Amino acid sequence: MKSFGKLLMAALVVGLCLSGTAQAAKKVTLRVGHPMAPGNNVTVGYEKFKEILEKKSDGNIQVKLFPNTILGSDRVTTESAQRGNLEMTSSSSPNLASFSKAFMAFDLPYITDPRNQQKLYAALDEGPLRDRLDEEIDKIGLKAVMFSEFGYRSFCSATRPITGPESYKGLKVRTTDSPVEVAVANAIGMNPTPIAWGETYTAMQQGTVDGEGNTYSLLNDAKHTEVLKWATDTNHNYSMHVLMINKKLFNSLTPEQQQWIMDAGKEALAWQREISVELEAKAVQAFKDRGIEMYSLTDAERAELVNMTRPVWDQFKNDIPQDLIQLILDTQK
């Protein structure tokens, strides 16, 4: 009986080992839907994520990328990921405001400054700010993998010159669904019109809107330079594109698979942030080569914009968690 018991125990151990091996060997395919154009800094970052993850997992995890709104806008793909119909999605931080009001904090005008970017990166990578954002994304049934660099938005026009604050009055400008972004446009005298990203080029071409606020890199990659004629470096708010995975799916993966995904996101993000600087500089040159008039705000004009848009902060003080605002402000010290 003792011998039989030992044999039975050995068989159970072997069975468990084989079961664990089979589980670890189960291959996973992750489809990623996002709206960014080919060659954009967000797009190439996800291409790097795919490359690193597939190599790190030795092919155990395959990544299929669907950029350029192939699967719909970031709002559509994020809803699909919430339902489990899509494994991964990427949404801009302004459009995430539709799912969590907390993300409106990043839309607050001039809450961050490009001069403090490295401090912001450090806080987004680990610490209280990252924990707070993870908490908000967890509430909507997703898990954050990568807070991709998108960049600072600046206003551009297809119909009339824009320079200092006075020139913005009456400009019909495309915005995202973010209530804060709409309020910022109103604060400086613009007429905001929320339009899905995939429809923006046509909207400007047809005169539905006069202009838009976005990063030069994305506008160049999406060929909006074909219709834009003027631009000014307002840098009025910072945006990210957040790569997320369905939380239930992530929790169903083996610890090793989970680690591969998170490590790949960390490594791809470091590379993506560096390449973003180069791509934005190339985009500025591309704007100039296309004959787009680039206006640089004076210090006085930028200060005027800060003052004009500051009331927006009070407008949303009851909607945006104040602790999150303070965490972001702490990165600027």
Short mmCIF file of C-alpha atoms in Angstrom, two decimals:
data_model
loop_
_atom_site.label_atom_id
_atom_site.label_comp_id
_atom_site.label_asym_id
_atom_site.label_seq_id
_atom_site.Cartn_x
_atom_site.Cartn_y
_atom_site.Cartn_z
CA MET A 1 0.00 0.00 0.00
CA LYS A 2 2.85 2.34 0.83
CA SER A 3 4.44 1.65 -2.56
CA PHE A 4 1.13 2.21 -4.29
CA GLY A 5 0.71 5.53 -2.47
CA LYS A 6 4.15 6.67 -3.52
CA LEU A 7 3.43 5.74 -7.13
CA LEU A 8 0.12 7.58 -7.00
CA MET A 9 1.78 10.69 -5.57
CA ALA A 10 4.48 10.59 -8.23
CA ALA A 11 1.84 10.28 -10.93
CA LEU A 12 -0.03 13.29 -9.54
CA VAL A 13 3.15 15.39 -9.47
CA VAL A 14 3.98 14.45 -13.06
CA GLY A 15 0.41 15.22 -14.11
CA LEU A 16 0.50 18.63 -12.51
CA CYS A 17 3.83 19.40 -14.15
CA LEU A 18 2.53 18.35 -17.53
CA SER A 19 -0.64 20.37 -16.96
CA GLY A 20 1.41 23.46 -16.09
CA THR A 21 3.60 22.94 -19.16
CA ALA A 22 0.56 22.63 -21.39
CA GLN A 23 -0.92 25.79 -19.91
CA ALA A 24 2.30 27.72 -20.44
CA ALA A 25 2.58 26.40 -23.96
CA LYS A 26 -0.91 27.52 -24.96
CA LYS A 27 -0.42 30.18 -27.62
CA VAL A 28 -2.19 33.53 -27.46
CA THR A 29 -3.03 35.99 -30.23
CA LEU A 30 -3.52 39.63 -29.25
CA ARG A 31 -5.28 41.92 -31.71
CA VAL A 32 -4.55 45.61 -31.15
CA GLY A 33 -6.90 48.22 -32.60
CA HIS A 34 -5.81 51.85 -32.68
CA PRO A 35 -6.51 54.97 -34.78
CA MET A 36 -3.00 56.26 -35.44
CA ALA A 37 -1.56 56.67 -38.93
CA PRO A 38 1.30 54.63 -40.42
CA GLY A 39 4.70 55.98 -39.38
CA ASN A 40 3.28 57.92 -36.41
CA ASN A 41 5.18 57.77 -33.13
CA VAL A 42 2.38 55.81 -31.47
CA THR A 43 2.13 53.41 -34.40
CA VAL A 44 5.85 52.63 -34.53
CA GLY A 45 5.81 52.17 -30.75
CA TYR A 46 3.23 49.42 -31.08
CA GLU A 47 5.20 47.85 -33.91
CA LYS A 48 8.16 47.75 -31.52
CA PHE A 49 5.90 46.26 -28.81
CA LYS A 50 4.89 43.49 -31.21
CA GLU A 51 8.50 42.81 -32.15
CA ILE A 52 9.71 42.64 -28.55
CA LEU A 53 6.79 40.59 -27.22
CA GLU A 54 6.91 37.97 -29.95
CA LYS A 55 10.65 37.58 -29.48
CA LYS A 56 10.47 37.58 -25.68
CA SER A 57 7.75 34.91 -25.69
CA ASP A 58 9.49 32.89 -28.42
CA GLY A 59 6.30 33.07 -30.47
CA ASN A 60 4.03 32.00 -27.61
CA ILE A 61 2.22 35.34 -27.94
CA GLN A 62 1.43 36.71 -31.39
CA VAL A 63 0.40 40.34 -31.91
CA LYS A 64 -1.75 41.53 -34.81
CA LEU A 65 -1.87 45.29 -35.31
CA PHE A 66 -4.86 47.12 -36.80
CA PRO A 67 -3.88 50.83 -37.07
CA ASN A 68 -5.41 53.82 -38.84
CA THR A 69 -9.00 53.24 -37.55
CA ILE A 70 -9.27 49.92 -39.47
CA LEU A 71 -11.34 48.57 -36.56
CA GLY A 72 -12.87 51.96 -35.76
CA SER A 73 -12.01 54.99 -33.64
CA ASP A 74 -10.27 54.60 -30.30
CA ARG A 75 -13.64 54.89 -28.57
CA VAL A 76 -15.01 52.01 -30.67
CA THR A 77 -11.99 49.74 -30.12
CA THR A 78 -11.96 50.51 -26.40
CA GLU A 79 -15.61 49.54 -26.10
CA SER A 80 -14.82 46.34 -28.00
CA ALA A 81 -11.96 45.55 -25.63
CA GLN A 82 -14.23 46.18 -22.64
CA ARG A 83 -16.73 43.64 -23.99
CA GLY A 84 -13.98 41.14 -24.74
CA ASN A 85 -14.60 41.24 -28.50
CA LEU A 86 -11.07 42.64 -28.98
CA GLU A 87 -8.02 41.75 -26.93
CA MET A 88 -6.24 45.13 -26.88
CA THR A 89 -7.02 48.75 -27.66
CA SER A 90 -5.25 52.09 -27.60
CA SER A 91 -7.07 55.30 -26.74
CA SER A 92 -5.86 58.86 -26.53
CA SER A 93 -6.11 60.28 -23.03
CA PRO A 94 -8.74 62.86 -24.18
CA ASN A 95 -10.98 60.13 -25.59
CA LEU A 96 -10.51 58.06 -22.42
CA ALA A 97 -12.49 60.81 -20.69
CA SER A 98 -15.60 59.13 -22.14
CA PHE A 99 -14.81 56.10 -19.97
CA SER A 100 -13.30 57.78 -16.92
CA LYS A 101 -13.61 61.46 -16.08
CA ALA A 102 -10.27 61.22 -14.29
CA PHE A 103 -8.48 61.40 -17.64
CA MET A 104 -9.83 64.91 -18.18
CA ALA A 105 -7.05 65.98 -15.81
CA PHE A 106 -4.48 65.72 -18.60
CA ASP A 107 -6.66 67.90 -20.84
CA LEU A 108 -6.52 70.80 -18.40
CA PRO A 109 -4.70 73.58 -20.27
CA TYR A 110 -1.04 73.92 -19.37
CA ILE A 111 -1.19 71.47 -16.46
CA THR A 112 2.12 70.11 -17.78
CA ASP A 113 5.07 71.73 -19.52
CA PRO A 114 7.45 70.15 -22.08
CA ARG A 115 10.37 71.34 -19.95
CA ASN A 116 9.33 68.89 -17.21
CA GLN A 117 8.69 65.93 -19.48
CA GLN A 118 11.26 63.57 -17.95
CA LYS A 119 9.74 64.10 -14.50
CA LEU A 120 6.30 63.28 -15.91
CA TYR A 121 7.66 60.13 -17.57
CA ALA A 122 9.16 58.94 -14.29
CA ALA A 123 5.82 59.38 -12.52
CA LEU A 124 3.91 57.60 -15.29
CA ASP A 125 6.27 54.64 -15.13
CA GLU A 126 5.98 53.95 -11.41
CA GLY A 127 4.80 55.55 -8.21
CA PRO A 128 1.54 57.10 -6.95
CA LEU A 129 0.53 58.68 -10.29
CA ARG A 130 0.89 55.39 -12.17
CA ASP A 131 -0.97 53.54 -9.42
CA ARG A 132 -3.80 56.08 -9.56
CA LEU A 133 -4.16 55.80 -13.35
CA ASP A 134 -4.02 51.99 -13.19
CA GLU A 135 -6.84 52.14 -10.66
CA GLU A 136 -9.04 54.19 -13.02
CA ILE A 137 -8.38 51.90 -15.99
CA ASP A 138 -9.06 48.85 -13.83
CA LYS A 139 -12.54 50.26 -13.09
CA ILE A 140 -13.47 50.10 -16.78
CA GLY A 141 -12.49 46.46 -17.16
CA LEU A 142 -9.08 47.02 -18.75
CA LYS A 143 -5.42 46.90 -17.73
CA ALA A 144 -2.87 49.49 -18.79
CA VAL A 145 0.21 48.11 -20.54
CA MET A 146 1.87 51.19 -22.01
CA PHE A 147 1.32 54.96 -21.55
CA SER A 148 2.56 55.79 -25.03
CA GLU A 149 3.96 59.21 -25.86
CA PHE A 150 1.54 61.16 -28.06
CA GLY A 151 2.77 64.68 -27.51
CA TYR A 152 1.69 68.27 -27.07
CA ARG A 153 -1.17 69.60 -29.15
CA SER A 154 -0.93 72.84 -31.10
CA PHE A 155 -3.59 74.62 -33.12
CA CYS A 156 -3.51 74.56 -36.93
CA SER A 157 -5.78 76.10 -39.55
CA ALA A 158 -6.79 75.36 -43.11
CA THR A 159 -8.75 78.54 -43.81
CA ARG A 160 -7.11 81.57 -42.22
CA PRO A 161 -3.88 82.69 -40.52
CA ILE A 162 -3.52 82.01 -36.80
CA THR A 163 -0.89 83.73 -34.70
CA GLY A 164 -1.58 85.14 -31.23
CA PRO A 165 -4.71 84.62 -29.10
CA GLU A 166 -6.76 87.27 -30.94
CA SER A 167 -6.59 85.29 -34.18
CA TYR A 168 -8.44 82.27 -32.72
CA LYS A 169 -11.77 84.00 -32.26
CA GLY A 170 -14.55 82.43 -34.31
CA LEU A 171 -12.35 79.61 -35.65
CA LYS A 172 -14.36 76.40 -36.10
CA VAL A 173 -12.04 73.84 -34.58
CA ARG A 174 -12.25 70.05 -34.43
CA THR A 175 -11.95 68.60 -30.94
CA THR A 176 -12.17 65.14 -29.40
CA ASP A 177 -15.09 64.18 -27.15
CA SER A 178 -13.24 65.52 -24.12
CA PRO A 179 -15.43 68.15 -22.38
CA VAL A 180 -12.27 69.90 -21.21
CA GLU A 181 -10.91 70.18 -24.73
CA VAL A 182 -14.23 71.69 -25.83
CA ALA A 183 -14.13 74.14 -22.91
CA VAL A 184 -10.56 75.20 -23.76
CA ALA A 185 -11.61 76.03 -27.33
CA ASN A 186 -14.56 78.03 -26.01
CA ALA A 187 -12.35 79.89 -23.53
CA ILE A 188 -10.20 81.34 -26.31
CA GLY A 189 -13.15 82.24 -28.52
CA MET A 190 -13.16 79.25 -30.88
CA ASN A 191 -16.23 77.30 -32.00
CA PRO A 192 -15.46 73.67 -31.00
CA THR A 193 -16.87 70.75 -33.00
CA PRO A 194 -16.22 67.21 -31.68
CA ILE A 195 -15.44 64.96 -34.65
CA ALA A 196 -14.01 61.43 -34.75
CA TRP A 197 -10.36 61.40 -35.79
CA GLY A 198 -10.99 59.35 -38.91
CA GLU A 199 -13.43 61.98 -40.21
CA THR A 200 -11.30 65.06 -39.49
CA TYR A 201 -9.39 65.27 -42.78
CA THR A 202 -12.64 65.28 -44.78
CA ALA A 203 -14.23 67.76 -42.37
CA MET A 204 -11.44 70.26 -43.01
CA GLN A 205 -11.39 69.53 -46.73
CA GLN A 206 -15.13 70.24 -46.97
CA GLY A 207 -15.01 73.27 -44.68
CA THR A 208 -17.02 71.70 -41.86
CA VAL A 209 -14.24 72.92 -39.57
CA ASP A 210 -11.47 75.47 -40.10
CA GLY A 211 -8.78 73.76 -38.10
CA GLU A 212 -7.75 71.39 -35.35
CA GLY A 213 -5.42 70.96 -32.40
CA ASN A 214 -2.99 68.07 -32.54
CA THR A 215 0.66 67.08 -32.58
CA TYR A 216 2.59 68.06 -35.68
CA SER A 217 3.82 64.48 -35.98
CA LEU A 218 0.34 62.96 -36.23
CA LEU A 219 -0.93 65.68 -38.58
CA ASN A 220 2.00 65.09 -40.90
CA ASP A 221 1.68 61.28 -40.82
CA ALA A 222 -2.06 61.49 -41.49
CA LYS A 223 -1.40 63.81 -44.46
CA HIS A 224 -3.40 66.66 -42.96
CA THR A 225 -0.59 68.86 -44.24
CA GLU A 226 -2.33 68.57 -47.62
CA VAL A 227 -5.11 70.84 -46.35
CA LEU A 228 -3.49 72.81 -43.51
CA LYS A 229 -1.92 76.21 -44.22
CA TRP A 230 -1.12 77.77 -40.83
CA ALA A 231 0.09 76.48 -37.47
CA THR A 232 1.08 77.95 -34.11
CA ASP A 233 2.93 76.24 -31.25
CA THR A 234 0.33 76.61 -28.51
CA ASN A 235 1.36 73.32 -26.78
CA HIS A 236 -1.82 73.78 -24.78
CA ASN A 237 -2.16 70.22 -23.50
CA TYR A 238 -0.30 66.95 -23.36
CA SER A 239 -1.83 63.72 -24.59
CA MET A 240 -0.92 60.08 -24.30
CA HIS A 241 -2.15 57.01 -26.12
CA VAL A 242 -2.81 54.31 -23.57
CA LEU A 243 -2.34 50.70 -24.67
CA MET A 244 -4.73 48.47 -22.73
CA ILE A 245 -5.71 44.81 -22.57
CA ASN A 246 -9.01 43.25 -21.51
CA LYS A 247 -8.58 42.65 -17.77
CA LYS A 248 -10.28 39.24 -17.66
CA LEU A 249 -8.11 38.03 -20.51
CA PHE A 250 -4.95 39.31 -18.83
CA ASN A 251 -5.90 37.62 -15.56
CA SER A 252 -6.47 34.33 -17.41
CA LEU A 253 -2.91 34.27 -18.74
CA THR A 254 -0.04 32.50 -17.01
CA PRO A 255 2.21 34.65 -14.79
CA GLU A 256 4.97 34.20 -17.34
CA GLN A 257 2.77 35.48 -20.19
CA GLN A 258 1.66 38.44 -18.10
CA GLN A 259 5.27 39.30 -17.36
CA TRP A 260 6.22 39.09 -21.04
CA ILE A 261 3.46 41.56 -21.93
CA MET A 262 4.31 44.08 -19.23
CA ASP A 263 8.07 43.86 -19.85
CA ALA A 264 7.55 44.29 -23.61
CA GLY A 265 5.43 47.36 -22.92
CA LYS A 266 8.13 48.87 -20.71
CA GLU A 267 10.93 48.25 -23.24
CA ALA A 268 8.88 49.45 -26.21
CA LEU A 269 7.87 52.61 -24.34
CA ALA A 270 11.48 53.60 -23.61
CA TRP A 271 12.29 53.24 -27.32
CA GLN A 272 9.09 55.02 -28.39
CA ARG A 273 9.72 58.08 -26.25
CA GLU A 274 13.15 58.57 -27.78
CA ILE A 275 11.97 58.18 -31.37
CA SER A 276 9.05 60.57 -30.72
CA VAL A 277 11.44 63.51 -30.35
CA GLU A 278 13.00 62.76 -33.74
CA LEU A 279 9.63 62.27 -35.46
CA GLU A 280 8.23 65.54 -34.11
CA ALA A 281 11.29 67.45 -35.38
CA LYS A 282 10.92 65.82 -38.80
CA ALA A 283 7.24 66.76 -38.83
CA VAL A 284 8.02 70.43 -38.16
CA GLN A 285 10.41 70.40 -41.11
CA ALA A 286 7.79 68.67 -43.26
CA PHE A 287 5.29 71.43 -42.37
CA LYS A 288 7.78 74.04 -43.52
CA ASP A 289 8.57 72.12 -46.70
CA ARG A 290 4.86 72.08 -47.54
CA GLY A 291 4.76 75.87 -47.20
CA ILE A 292 2.68 75.87 -44.01
CA GLU A 293 3.25 79.09 -42.09
CA MET A 294 4.60 78.24 -38.61
CA TYR A 295 4.08 80.89 -35.95
CA SER A 296 5.94 80.82 -32.62
CA LEU A 297 4.14 82.42 -29.70
CA THR A 298 5.94 85.11 -27.75
CA ASP A 299 6.27 84.64 -24.00
CA ALA A 300 3.61 87.32 -23.51
CA GLU A 301 1.18 85.61 -25.89
CA ARG A 302 1.69 82.24 -24.21
CA ALA A 303 1.10 83.82 -20.79
CA GLU A 304 -2.10 85.38 -22.15
CA LEU A 305 -3.30 81.93 -23.31
CA VAL A 306 -2.56 80.47 -19.89
CA ASN A 307 -4.65 83.21 -18.25
CA MET A 308 -7.50 82.90 -20.75
CA THR A 309 -7.80 79.15 -20.25
CA ARG A 310 -7.26 78.98 -16.48
CA PRO A 311 -11.02 79.33 -15.70
CA VAL A 312 -11.47 75.92 -17.32
CA TRP A 313 -9.81 74.39 -14.25
CA ASP A 314 -12.57 75.79 -12.00
CA GLN A 315 -15.24 74.71 -14.46
CA PHE A 316 -14.32 71.04 -13.94
CA LYS A 317 -13.19 71.07 -10.31
CA ASN A 318 -16.15 68.88 -9.30
CA ASP A 319 -15.66 66.40 -12.14
CA ILE A 320 -11.94 65.67 -11.98
CA PRO A 321 -10.47 64.04 -8.86
CA GLN A 322 -8.41 66.72 -7.14
CA ASP A 323 -5.91 64.20 -5.84
CA LEU A 324 -5.09 63.21 -9.42
CA ILE A 325 -4.62 66.84 -10.43
CA GLN A 326 -2.22 67.26 -7.52
CA LEU A 327 -0.26 64.13 -8.52
CA ILE A 328 0.22 65.57 -12.01
CA LEU A 329 1.19 68.98 -10.64
CA ASP A 330 3.74 67.32 -8.39
CA THR A 331 5.57 66.10 -11.52
CA GLN A 332 6.10 69.71 -12.56
CA LYS A 333 8.08 70.72 -9.47
#
